[in-house]
Amino acid sequence: MATATEAPASKMAAGRTSHTQNQMDGLDFEDAVRAAEKARIALTGPSGSGKTYTALSIGTGLLPEGGTLGVIDTERGSASKYAGLFTFKTMKLPSFEPQALIRALAVAAARGIDVVIIDSLTHFWSGRGGALAQVDQKTKNSSSKNAFTTGWKDVSPLLLDMLDAILSYPGHVITTMRVKTEWVIQENDRGKKEPTKVGMKLDQRDGIDYEFDLVGALDQSHMMSVDKSRYPTIEVGSIHEKPDFSFGQTIAQWLDDGEGNAMGVMDYARMAVAPEQTPQQLLNLLSDAETAGLLGAAVLDLGRQATSLGALIRLMGSAARVKDPSTNPDGIRALRMRLEQSGQLGALVPGFDGEPTSIGDLISFAQAQTRKTAQPQPEQAAPRGEPAAQDAPAVPSQSTADHGAADPIDQLMLQVQRHWNDFTELTKDMAEAGRRNQLLREVEGPVGGWVPFGDMVTARIAELKEQARQVEQNGTERSAA
């Protein structure tokens, strides 16, 4: 009889364990493979410890043959002082909102920068327009004056988006970060006491250094001690005197020794904006990018605006749905409402001809085509004494009518179109819409644009009542004459 610590004999086969899949959700184990990766390095130290110079040295060693080194400079152009010693491109930022760094990384990815140096990341935390400044401003403008319930609630997601953009960048990344310093009396190599500037605490959000694969701490003599390393060729606690390009080469050689070349961020971005992609293909692409941990990568959309890879794929998926002939008008209407609420109607997507157009215009064109193919509706005669309606709300297409049971707003729209000149019937339609909780649903108005169903019908009832009042007034005046 087997005890609780004994495995059944049938499961104790020699050699590799059997491959068992969870049939419920598809989760499974697979053999671990170290793929070729990109460096994620953080250099910390007090002012004057040589962070910029060391970053340029290591970055030069990381460069592939013919590659490009780029510096996102927040230090008033300090990196450019070394332009005669290193070859690199630079981007100077005037303010340091986390959103600005995300855009800078998106531009760097689009330009094909192989190694990007963020000098320094501290400014996006405590600099002008940085996270702390935004928290203070939002807290000041709030009624509660509580930073934890107002400022940080809005700013923390921005910091996470910024970190995602850094870690998902398609090339190597080196960041520099300042540490808060103070002067202490220490004994020098001659046995004499002297004041020495030492780093005390990282001037950055707590724990951000955990996100990097290698963290090197520099001191005033430009010696670097390795506080953290995921690279077997670089030991934790090792001391490196003035690290140069050979230090970067050592890291690059180990990183390049991985197996296979997985799709990168820009590969996903290029596939996402391809005009021929179908909704299902883009859904699969989104799933693959999520599995690869790249949804937060910063990229440029067709309008050269910074966005995340995940947002780009979702936007292109929406455009593909609009162009897909199997998408019914209900789906397109709901899609427009969602995009309008999120302020995305002006975002550029591939049109029916493959050329960039705003997704709002793409939807309008698709809806116009649907109306052209819709069956004509019989005209409703205006009641005696009232002028005929100039504009009625857009009549849903036949396919929309066929789906009326699924979405009551379409049934109501058809009723309103039939009753457009009869305020008594329109009042009944309003009551029915209230019972169905449809009064706030957005619908296409009689002169274009999208308005709440209840507002549209209420305005029409008021028009008809005013017309009836004028007819009655005119009749009274003629009788008196």
Short mmCIF file of C-alpha atoms in Angstrom, two decimals:
data_model
loop_
_atom_site.label_atom_id
_atom_site.label_comp_id
_atom_site.label_asym_id
_atom_site.label_seq_id
_atom_site.Cartn_x
_atom_site.Cartn_y
_atom_site.Cartn_z
CA MET A 1 0.00 0.00 0.00
CA ALA A 2 1.48 3.30 -1.07
CA THR A 3 2.04 5.95 1.60
CA ALA A 4 1.29 9.62 1.19
CA THR A 5 4.89 10.33 0.18
CA GLU A 6 5.07 7.61 -2.45
CA ALA A 7 4.19 8.19 -6.11
CA PRO A 8 2.19 5.59 -8.01
CA ALA A 9 4.46 3.18 -9.84
CA SER A 10 2.89 4.04 -13.21
CA LYS A 11 4.19 7.62 -12.89
CA MET A 12 7.75 6.74 -11.91
CA ALA A 13 8.98 5.96 -15.38
CA ALA A 14 12.70 6.48 -15.92
CA GLY A 15 14.01 9.31 -18.06
CA ARG A 16 12.07 12.51 -18.91
CA THR A 17 8.72 13.09 -17.30
CA SER A 18 5.66 12.75 -19.49
CA HIS A 19 4.30 15.87 -21.19
CA THR A 20 0.92 16.62 -19.63
CA GLN A 21 -1.32 19.47 -20.76
CA ASN A 22 -4.04 21.13 -18.74
CA GLN A 23 -7.07 20.51 -20.89
CA MET A 24 -9.12 23.13 -19.07
CA ASP A 25 -7.22 26.28 -20.08
CA GLY A 26 -4.36 25.20 -22.36
CA LEU A 27 -1.62 25.94 -19.80
CA ASP A 28 1.42 23.74 -20.19
CA PHE A 29 5.12 23.43 -19.40
CA GLU A 30 7.73 23.53 -22.15
CA ASP A 31 11.49 23.29 -22.33
CA ALA A 32 13.19 26.54 -21.32
CA VAL A 33 15.27 28.15 -24.08
CA ARG A 34 17.45 31.24 -23.62
CA ALA A 35 16.67 33.48 -26.55
CA ALA A 36 18.92 36.27 -27.78
CA GLU A 37 18.14 39.29 -25.62
CA LYS A 38 18.87 42.99 -25.27
CA ALA A 39 20.74 44.61 -22.40
CA ARG A 40 18.89 46.42 -19.64
CA ILE A 41 21.53 48.29 -17.62
CA ALA A 42 21.21 50.93 -14.88
CA LEU A 43 24.19 53.03 -13.78
CA THR A 44 23.79 54.84 -10.47
CA GLY A 45 25.99 57.31 -8.68
CA PRO A 46 26.35 60.83 -7.30
CA SER A 47 26.95 63.86 -9.47
CA GLY A 48 30.42 63.76 -11.00
CA SER A 49 30.87 60.00 -10.72
CA GLY A 50 31.10 59.55 -14.50
CA LYS A 51 27.71 58.04 -15.27
CA THR A 52 27.37 59.67 -18.72
CA TYR A 53 30.90 58.81 -19.86
CA THR A 54 30.59 55.23 -18.58
CA ALA A 55 27.21 54.81 -20.31
CA LEU A 56 28.72 55.97 -23.62
CA SER A 57 31.67 53.61 -23.16
CA ILE A 58 29.53 50.56 -22.38
CA GLY A 59 27.00 51.51 -25.06
CA THR A 60 29.73 51.65 -27.70
CA GLY A 61 30.77 48.13 -26.73
CA LEU A 62 27.17 46.90 -27.03
CA LEU A 63 26.78 48.25 -30.58
CA PRO A 64 26.46 45.71 -33.38
CA GLU A 65 28.56 46.31 -36.47
CA GLY A 66 27.23 49.37 -38.25
CA GLY A 67 24.81 50.07 -35.42
CA THR A 68 23.66 53.42 -34.04
CA LEU A 69 24.03 54.77 -30.52
CA GLY A 70 21.50 57.36 -29.32
CA VAL A 71 21.28 59.47 -26.17
CA ILE A 72 18.04 60.88 -24.73
CA ASP A 73 19.64 63.84 -22.97
CA THR A 74 18.04 65.53 -19.96
CA GLU A 75 21.35 66.88 -18.63
CA ARG A 76 21.47 70.11 -20.64
CA GLY A 77 23.51 68.55 -23.42
CA SER A 78 26.21 67.13 -21.16
CA ALA A 79 26.58 64.00 -23.31
CA SER A 80 27.50 66.12 -26.34
CA LYS A 81 30.72 67.14 -24.58
CA TYR A 82 32.00 63.68 -25.44
CA ALA A 83 31.06 63.88 -29.12
CA GLY A 84 34.73 63.86 -30.12
CA LEU A 85 35.33 60.61 -28.23
CA PHE A 86 32.19 58.68 -29.19
CA THR A 87 29.92 58.61 -32.23
CA PHE A 88 26.27 58.95 -31.33
CA LYS A 89 23.03 60.80 -32.00
CA THR A 90 21.31 62.89 -29.36
CA MET A 91 17.81 64.07 -28.52
CA LYS A 92 17.38 66.90 -26.02
CA LEU A 93 14.13 67.06 -24.06
CA PRO A 94 12.88 70.42 -22.71
CA SER A 95 10.62 68.87 -20.05
CA PHE A 96 10.52 65.55 -18.34
CA GLU A 97 7.00 64.14 -18.21
CA PRO A 98 7.00 60.31 -18.30
CA GLN A 99 4.89 60.68 -21.47
CA ALA A 100 7.78 62.58 -23.11
CA LEU A 101 10.16 59.66 -22.52
CA ILE A 102 7.63 57.24 -23.99
CA ARG A 103 7.46 59.34 -27.14
CA ALA A 104 11.26 59.65 -27.27
CA LEU A 105 11.60 55.86 -27.10
CA ALA A 106 8.98 55.45 -29.83
CA VAL A 107 10.95 57.81 -32.08
CA ALA A 108 14.20 55.98 -31.26
CA ALA A 109 12.62 52.64 -32.18
CA ALA A 110 11.31 54.07 -35.46
CA ARG A 111 14.78 55.49 -36.27
CA GLY A 112 16.40 52.11 -35.62
CA ILE A 113 18.60 53.21 -32.69
CA ASP A 114 20.39 50.01 -31.61
CA VAL A 115 21.56 51.25 -28.21
CA VAL A 116 19.66 54.01 -26.41
CA ILE A 117 21.01 55.79 -23.34
CA ILE A 118 18.56 57.60 -21.06
CA ASP A 119 20.67 60.22 -19.33
CA SER A 120 19.19 60.53 -16.83
CA LEU A 121 16.08 58.67 -15.74
CA THR A 122 16.03 60.69 -12.51
CA HIS A 123 14.60 63.74 -14.29
CA PHE A 124 11.41 61.84 -15.16
CA TRP A 125 10.94 61.30 -11.45
CA SER A 126 11.99 64.57 -9.80
CA GLY A 127 12.67 66.96 -12.69
CA ARG A 128 10.49 69.69 -14.23
CA GLY A 129 7.20 68.06 -15.25
CA GLY A 130 8.32 64.73 -13.79
CA ALA A 131 6.22 62.33 -11.73
CA LEU A 132 6.63 64.15 -8.42
CA ALA A 133 5.75 67.51 -9.99
CA GLN A 134 2.64 66.01 -11.61
CA VAL A 135 1.52 64.48 -8.32
CA ASP A 136 1.95 67.84 -6.56
CA GLN A 137 -0.02 69.68 -9.25
CA LYS A 138 -2.87 67.17 -9.35
CA THR A 139 -3.06 67.14 -5.55
CA LYS A 140 -3.10 70.93 -5.44
CA ASN A 141 -5.95 71.06 -7.97
CA SER A 142 -8.02 68.41 -6.20
CA SER A 143 -10.66 69.06 -3.56
CA SER A 144 -9.32 66.41 -1.18
CA LYS A 145 -5.68 67.62 -1.20
CA ASN A 146 -4.72 63.99 -0.60
CA ALA A 147 -1.83 62.90 -2.80
CA PHE A 148 -2.53 59.20 -2.30
CA THR A 149 -6.16 59.36 -3.44
CA THR A 150 -5.71 61.92 -6.22
CA GLY A 151 -2.18 62.58 -7.53
CA TRP A 152 -0.69 59.11 -7.34
CA LYS A 153 -3.88 57.52 -8.63
CA ASP A 154 -3.29 59.28 -11.97
CA VAL A 155 0.51 59.33 -12.07
CA SER A 156 1.33 55.75 -11.05
CA PRO A 157 -0.11 54.29 -14.29
CA LEU A 158 2.07 56.73 -16.27
CA LEU A 159 5.18 55.49 -14.48
CA LEU A 160 4.22 51.89 -15.23
CA ASP A 161 3.67 52.77 -18.90
CA MET A 162 7.08 54.46 -18.97
CA LEU A 163 8.76 51.43 -17.41
CA ASP A 164 7.02 49.14 -19.91
CA ALA A 165 8.34 51.30 -22.76
CA ILE A 166 11.90 51.08 -21.38
CA LEU A 167 11.90 47.34 -20.78
CA SER A 168 10.18 46.58 -24.12
CA TYR A 169 12.50 48.74 -26.25
CA PRO A 170 13.70 46.75 -29.29
CA GLY A 171 17.38 47.57 -28.69
CA HIS A 172 19.81 47.76 -25.77
CA VAL A 173 18.95 50.28 -23.03
CA ILE A 174 21.29 51.98 -20.55
CA THR A 175 19.85 54.37 -17.99
CA THR A 176 21.68 56.61 -15.56
CA MET A 177 20.18 57.53 -12.20
CA ARG A 178 21.41 59.92 -9.57
CA VAL A 179 21.71 59.08 -5.92
CA LYS A 180 21.18 61.58 -3.15
CA THR A 181 24.52 62.42 -1.65
CA GLU A 182 26.09 63.72 1.51
CA TRP A 183 29.60 64.46 2.73
CA VAL A 184 31.22 62.13 5.29
CA ILE A 185 34.70 62.05 6.86
CA GLN A 186 36.62 59.01 5.64
CA GLU A 187 40.19 57.84 5.84
CA ASN A 188 42.05 58.07 2.52
CA ASP A 189 44.73 55.72 1.19
CA ARG A 190 47.39 57.75 3.04
CA GLY A 191 45.69 57.19 6.37
CA LYS A 192 44.45 60.78 6.66
CA LYS A 193 40.88 61.89 7.34
CA GLU A 194 39.19 63.82 4.54
CA PRO A 195 35.65 64.77 3.51
CA THR A 196 34.22 62.45 0.84
CA LYS A 197 30.96 62.70 -1.12
CA VAL A 198 29.06 59.42 -0.99
CA GLY A 199 25.79 58.23 -2.47
CA MET A 200 23.06 57.44 0.00
CA LYS A 201 19.72 56.76 -1.70
CA LEU A 202 18.56 56.43 -5.29
CA ASP A 203 16.72 59.54 -6.52
CA GLN A 204 14.01 57.50 -8.17
CA ARG A 205 10.92 55.51 -7.29
CA ASP A 206 11.70 52.74 -4.81
CA GLY A 207 12.40 49.40 -6.41
CA ILE A 208 12.90 50.58 -9.98
CA ASP A 209 16.47 49.22 -9.99
CA TYR A 210 15.04 45.71 -9.57
CA GLU A 211 13.68 45.92 -13.11
CA PHE A 212 17.15 46.01 -14.73
CA ASP A 213 19.39 43.05 -15.46
CA LEU A 214 22.57 44.81 -14.36
CA VAL A 215 22.96 47.64 -11.85
CA GLY A 216 26.36 49.26 -11.45
CA ALA A 217 27.12 51.83 -8.72
CA LEU A 218 29.80 54.42 -9.55
CA ASP A 219 31.76 56.45 -7.02
CA GLN A 220 33.74 59.68 -7.31
CA SER A 221 36.86 57.81 -8.47
CA HIS A 222 34.84 56.26 -11.34
CA MET A 223 35.06 52.78 -9.83
CA MET A 224 31.97 50.70 -10.50
CA SER A 225 30.72 48.00 -8.15
CA VAL A 226 28.09 45.60 -9.49
CA ASP A 227 25.07 45.61 -7.17
CA LYS A 228 23.00 43.27 -9.32
CA SER A 229 23.69 41.08 -12.35
CA ARG A 230 21.75 38.50 -14.31
CA TYR A 231 24.74 38.03 -16.62
CA PRO A 232 26.97 35.08 -15.64
CA THR A 233 30.00 36.86 -17.12
CA ILE A 234 29.56 39.78 -14.69
CA GLU A 235 29.63 38.80 -11.01
CA VAL A 236 27.67 40.57 -8.30
CA GLY A 237 30.08 42.45 -6.04
CA SER A 238 32.79 42.67 -8.68
CA ILE A 239 34.67 45.98 -8.95
CA HIS A 240 35.48 47.53 -12.35
CA GLU A 241 37.82 50.47 -12.71
CA LYS A 242 36.48 52.94 -15.27
CA PRO A 243 34.47 50.39 -17.35
CA ASP A 244 35.06 50.88 -21.07
CA PHE A 245 33.71 49.47 -24.33
CA SER A 246 35.19 46.02 -23.58
CA PHE A 247 32.78 45.75 -20.63
CA GLY A 248 29.89 46.29 -23.06
CA GLN A 249 31.35 43.79 -25.52
CA THR A 250 31.45 41.12 -22.82
CA ILE A 251 27.75 41.62 -22.14
CA ALA A 252 26.85 41.74 -25.85
CA GLN A 253 28.65 38.46 -26.56
CA TRP A 254 26.74 36.64 -23.83
CA LEU A 255 23.40 38.14 -24.89
CA ASP A 256 23.95 37.28 -28.55
CA ASP A 257 24.69 33.67 -27.63
CA GLY A 258 21.01 32.92 -27.11
CA GLU A 259 19.01 30.60 -29.36
CA GLY A 260 16.80 31.89 -32.12
CA ASN A 261 15.67 35.37 -33.12
CA ALA A 262 12.15 35.99 -31.90
CA MET A 263 9.98 38.66 -33.51
CA GLY A 264 10.80 42.12 -32.23
CA VAL A 265 8.68 45.15 -31.44
CA MET A 266 9.06 46.72 -34.87
CA ASP A 267 8.17 43.42 -36.57
CA TYR A 268 4.87 43.41 -34.69
CA ALA A 269 4.29 47.10 -35.46
CA ARG A 270 4.89 46.60 -39.21
CA MET A 271 2.53 43.64 -39.31
CA ALA A 272 -0.13 45.57 -37.36
CA VAL A 273 -0.35 48.44 -39.88
CA ALA A 274 -0.36 46.20 -42.97
CA PRO A 275 -3.62 47.06 -44.83
CA GLU A 276 -4.44 43.45 -45.68
CA GLN A 277 -4.62 42.23 -42.06
CA THR A 278 -7.94 40.69 -41.04
CA PRO A 279 -9.58 41.07 -37.61
CA GLN A 280 -8.65 37.50 -36.70
CA GLN A 281 -5.03 37.94 -37.80
CA LEU A 282 -4.73 41.07 -35.65
CA LEU A 283 -6.32 39.29 -32.71
CA ASN A 284 -3.71 36.54 -33.07
CA LEU A 285 -0.98 39.18 -33.37
CA LEU A 286 -2.17 40.83 -30.16
CA SER A 287 -2.06 37.49 -28.37
CA ASP A 288 1.47 36.77 -29.63
CA ALA A 289 2.72 40.21 -28.59
CA GLU A 290 1.17 39.73 -25.14
CA THR A 291 2.89 36.37 -24.76
CA ALA A 292 6.18 38.03 -25.74
CA GLY A 293 5.63 40.72 -23.09
CA LEU A 294 5.73 43.54 -25.65
CA LEU A 295 2.30 45.17 -25.39
CA GLY A 296 3.75 48.13 -23.50
CA ALA A 297 6.51 48.85 -26.05
CA ALA A 298 6.52 52.44 -27.32
CA VAL A 299 5.90 52.78 -31.08
CA LEU A 300 4.66 55.44 -33.50
CA ASP A 301 1.27 55.09 -35.17
CA LEU A 302 0.52 56.10 -38.75
CA GLY A 303 0.10 59.70 -37.60
CA ARG A 304 3.60 59.66 -36.02
CA GLN A 305 2.04 59.84 -32.57
CA ALA A 306 3.51 57.81 -29.72
CA THR A 307 1.41 54.88 -28.53
CA SER A 308 1.93 51.43 -27.11
CA LEU A 309 2.22 48.37 -29.32
CA GLY A 310 -0.89 46.91 -27.70
CA ALA A 311 -2.92 50.06 -28.38
CA LEU A 312 -1.67 50.15 -31.98
CA ILE A 313 -2.72 46.56 -32.66
CA ARG A 314 -6.13 47.13 -31.05
CA LEU A 315 -6.69 50.27 -33.15
CA MET A 316 -5.76 48.43 -36.35
CA GLY A 317 -8.09 45.62 -35.28
CA SER A 318 -10.94 48.14 -35.02
CA ALA A 319 -10.17 49.42 -38.53
CA ALA A 320 -10.10 45.87 -39.87
CA ARG A 321 -13.53 45.23 -38.35
CA VAL A 322 -14.94 48.31 -40.09
CA LYS A 323 -13.61 47.09 -43.45
CA ASP A 324 -14.74 43.50 -42.88
CA PRO A 325 -18.00 42.94 -44.85
CA SER A 326 -19.20 40.49 -42.22
CA THR A 327 -19.35 43.21 -39.53
CA ASN A 328 -23.00 44.27 -39.12
CA PRO A 329 -23.99 47.94 -38.69
CA ASP A 330 -24.70 47.38 -35.00
CA GLY A 331 -21.07 46.49 -34.43
CA ILE A 332 -19.80 49.49 -36.38
CA ARG A 333 -22.11 51.84 -34.47
CA ALA A 334 -20.92 50.47 -31.11
CA LEU A 335 -17.32 50.72 -32.29
CA ARG A 336 -17.75 54.37 -33.22
CA MET A 337 -19.25 55.16 -29.84
CA ARG A 338 -16.31 53.53 -28.04
CA LEU A 339 -13.71 55.31 -30.17
CA GLU A 340 -15.48 58.65 -29.75
CA GLN A 341 -15.55 58.25 -25.99
CA SER A 342 -11.82 57.48 -25.95
CA GLY A 343 -11.00 60.39 -28.27
CA GLN A 344 -9.59 58.15 -31.01
CA LEU A 345 -11.78 59.02 -33.98
CA GLY A 346 -8.96 61.11 -35.47
CA ALA A 347 -6.36 58.32 -35.28
CA LEU A 348 -4.98 57.26 -38.68
CA VAL A 349 -5.54 53.73 -40.01
CA PRO A 350 -5.28 52.10 -43.45
CA GLY A 351 -8.40 52.95 -45.48
CA PHE A 352 -10.22 50.77 -48.01
CA ASP A 353 -7.58 51.77 -50.57
CA GLY A 354 -4.72 51.10 -48.15
CA GLU A 355 -3.90 54.80 -47.73
CA PRO A 356 -3.95 56.36 -44.23
CA THR A 357 -7.25 57.92 -43.20
CA SER A 358 -8.84 58.74 -39.86
CA ILE A 359 -10.82 55.88 -38.40
CA GLY A 360 -13.76 58.28 -37.95
CA ASP A 361 -13.84 58.96 -41.70
CA LEU A 362 -13.44 55.24 -42.39
CA ILE A 363 -16.49 54.48 -40.25
CA SER A 364 -18.53 57.29 -41.86
CA PHE A 365 -17.68 55.95 -45.32
CA ALA A 366 -18.65 52.41 -44.32
CA GLN A 367 -21.94 53.62 -42.87
CA ALA A 368 -22.70 55.68 -45.99
CA GLN A 369 -22.11 52.60 -48.14
CA THR A 370 -24.46 50.63 -45.90
CA ARG A 371 -27.20 53.24 -46.28
CA LYS A 372 -26.82 53.19 -50.07
CA THR A 373 -27.48 49.47 -50.13
CA ALA A 374 -30.35 49.66 -47.64
CA GLN A 375 -33.86 49.07 -48.95
CA PRO A 376 -35.78 52.35 -49.40
CA GLN A 377 -38.40 53.11 -46.76
CA PRO A 378 -41.91 54.37 -47.67
CA GLU A 379 -42.39 58.09 -47.11
CA GLN A 380 -44.70 59.08 -44.28
CA ALA A 381 -47.20 61.78 -45.13
CA ALA A 382 -47.14 64.76 -42.82
CA PRO A 383 -50.32 65.42 -40.79
CA ARG A 384 -52.60 68.10 -42.24
CA GLY A 385 -51.53 71.59 -41.32
CA GLU A 386 -47.89 70.60 -40.57
CA PRO A 387 -44.90 70.96 -42.91
CA ALA A 388 -43.23 67.79 -44.10
CA ALA A 389 -40.10 66.80 -42.19
CA GLN A 390 -36.92 68.07 -43.77
CA ASP A 391 -34.61 65.57 -42.11
CA ALA A 392 -35.39 62.28 -40.44
CA PRO A 393 -32.86 60.19 -38.54
CA ALA A 394 -30.81 57.75 -40.58
CA VAL A 395 -32.82 54.64 -41.42
CA PRO A 396 -31.04 51.46 -40.28
CA SER A 397 -30.09 49.08 -43.05
CA GLN A 398 -32.02 45.90 -43.71
CA SER A 399 -29.30 43.89 -41.99
CA THR A 400 -29.71 46.14 -38.96
CA ALA A 401 -33.46 45.59 -38.97
CA ASP A 402 -32.86 41.86 -39.12
CA HIS A 403 -30.88 42.19 -35.88
CA GLY A 404 -33.49 44.35 -34.18
CA ALA A 405 -34.34 41.68 -31.63
CA ALA A 406 -30.73 41.63 -30.51
CA ASP A 407 -30.45 45.41 -30.09
CA PRO A 408 -33.67 47.32 -29.24
CA ILE A 409 -32.19 50.66 -30.30
CA ASP A 410 -32.57 49.68 -33.95
CA GLN A 411 -36.24 48.80 -33.53
CA LEU A 412 -36.78 52.14 -31.82
CA MET A 413 -34.97 54.00 -34.60
CA LEU A 414 -37.22 52.41 -37.21
CA GLN A 415 -40.30 53.39 -35.19
CA VAL A 416 -39.07 56.97 -34.80
CA GLN A 417 -38.42 57.24 -38.54
CA ARG A 418 -41.98 56.11 -39.27
CA HIS A 419 -43.43 58.48 -36.66
CA TRP A 420 -41.15 61.43 -37.38
CA ASN A 421 -44.09 63.83 -37.99
CA ASP A 422 -46.43 62.58 -35.26
CA PHE A 423 -45.59 63.83 -31.79
CA THR A 424 -48.21 61.61 -30.18
CA GLU A 425 -46.56 58.47 -31.53
CA LEU A 426 -43.10 59.85 -30.78
CA THR A 427 -44.15 60.33 -27.16
CA LYS A 428 -45.10 56.65 -27.05
CA ASP A 429 -41.71 55.75 -28.56
CA MET A 430 -40.03 57.78 -25.80
CA ALA A 431 -41.96 55.88 -23.14
CA GLU A 432 -41.01 52.56 -24.74
CA ALA A 433 -37.35 53.63 -24.89
CA GLY A 434 -37.49 54.49 -21.19
CA ARG A 435 -38.84 51.05 -20.36
CA ARG A 436 -35.99 49.50 -22.36
CA ASN A 437 -33.34 51.76 -20.79
CA GLN A 438 -32.38 53.07 -24.22
CA LEU A 439 -32.78 56.83 -23.70
CA LEU A 440 -29.03 57.43 -23.31
CA ARG A 441 -27.94 55.23 -26.22
CA GLU A 442 -26.02 57.17 -28.89
CA VAL A 443 -27.66 57.18 -32.34
CA GLU A 444 -27.00 58.99 -35.59
CA GLY A 445 -28.99 62.20 -35.64
CA PRO A 446 -31.05 63.65 -38.54
CA VAL A 447 -28.28 66.08 -39.56
CA GLY A 448 -25.33 63.84 -38.84
CA GLY A 449 -23.37 63.40 -35.66
CA TRP A 450 -24.18 61.17 -32.73
CA VAL A 451 -26.64 62.14 -29.99
CA PRO A 452 -28.49 60.34 -27.17
CA PHE A 453 -31.71 58.77 -28.47
CA GLY A 454 -33.82 60.53 -25.81
CA ASP A 455 -32.38 63.96 -26.66
CA MET A 456 -33.07 63.50 -30.36
CA VAL A 457 -36.70 62.47 -29.89
CA THR A 458 -37.36 65.12 -27.23
CA ALA A 459 -36.06 67.82 -29.58
CA ARG A 460 -38.30 66.53 -32.41
CA ILE A 461 -41.38 66.49 -30.17
CA ALA A 462 -40.66 70.09 -29.20
CA GLU A 463 -40.35 71.05 -32.89
CA LEU A 464 -43.70 69.44 -33.74
CA LYS A 465 -45.44 71.12 -30.81
CA GLU A 466 -44.04 74.49 -31.89
CA GLN A 467 -45.19 73.89 -35.47
CA ALA A 468 -48.69 72.97 -34.23
CA ARG A 469 -48.78 76.10 -32.06
CA GLN A 470 -47.83 78.29 -35.02
CA VAL A 471 -50.50 76.66 -37.23
CA GLU A 472 -53.12 77.24 -34.54
CA GLN A 473 -52.00 80.85 -34.06
CA ASN A 474 -52.15 81.51 -37.81
CA GLY A 475 -55.66 80.04 -37.98
CA THR A 476 -56.85 82.23 -35.10
CA GLU A 477 -55.42 85.34 -36.74
CA ARG A 478 -57.16 84.55 -40.05
CA SER A 479 -60.51 84.02 -38.26
CA ALA A 480 -60.18 87.33 -36.44
CA ALA A 481 -59.45 89.09 -39.72
#
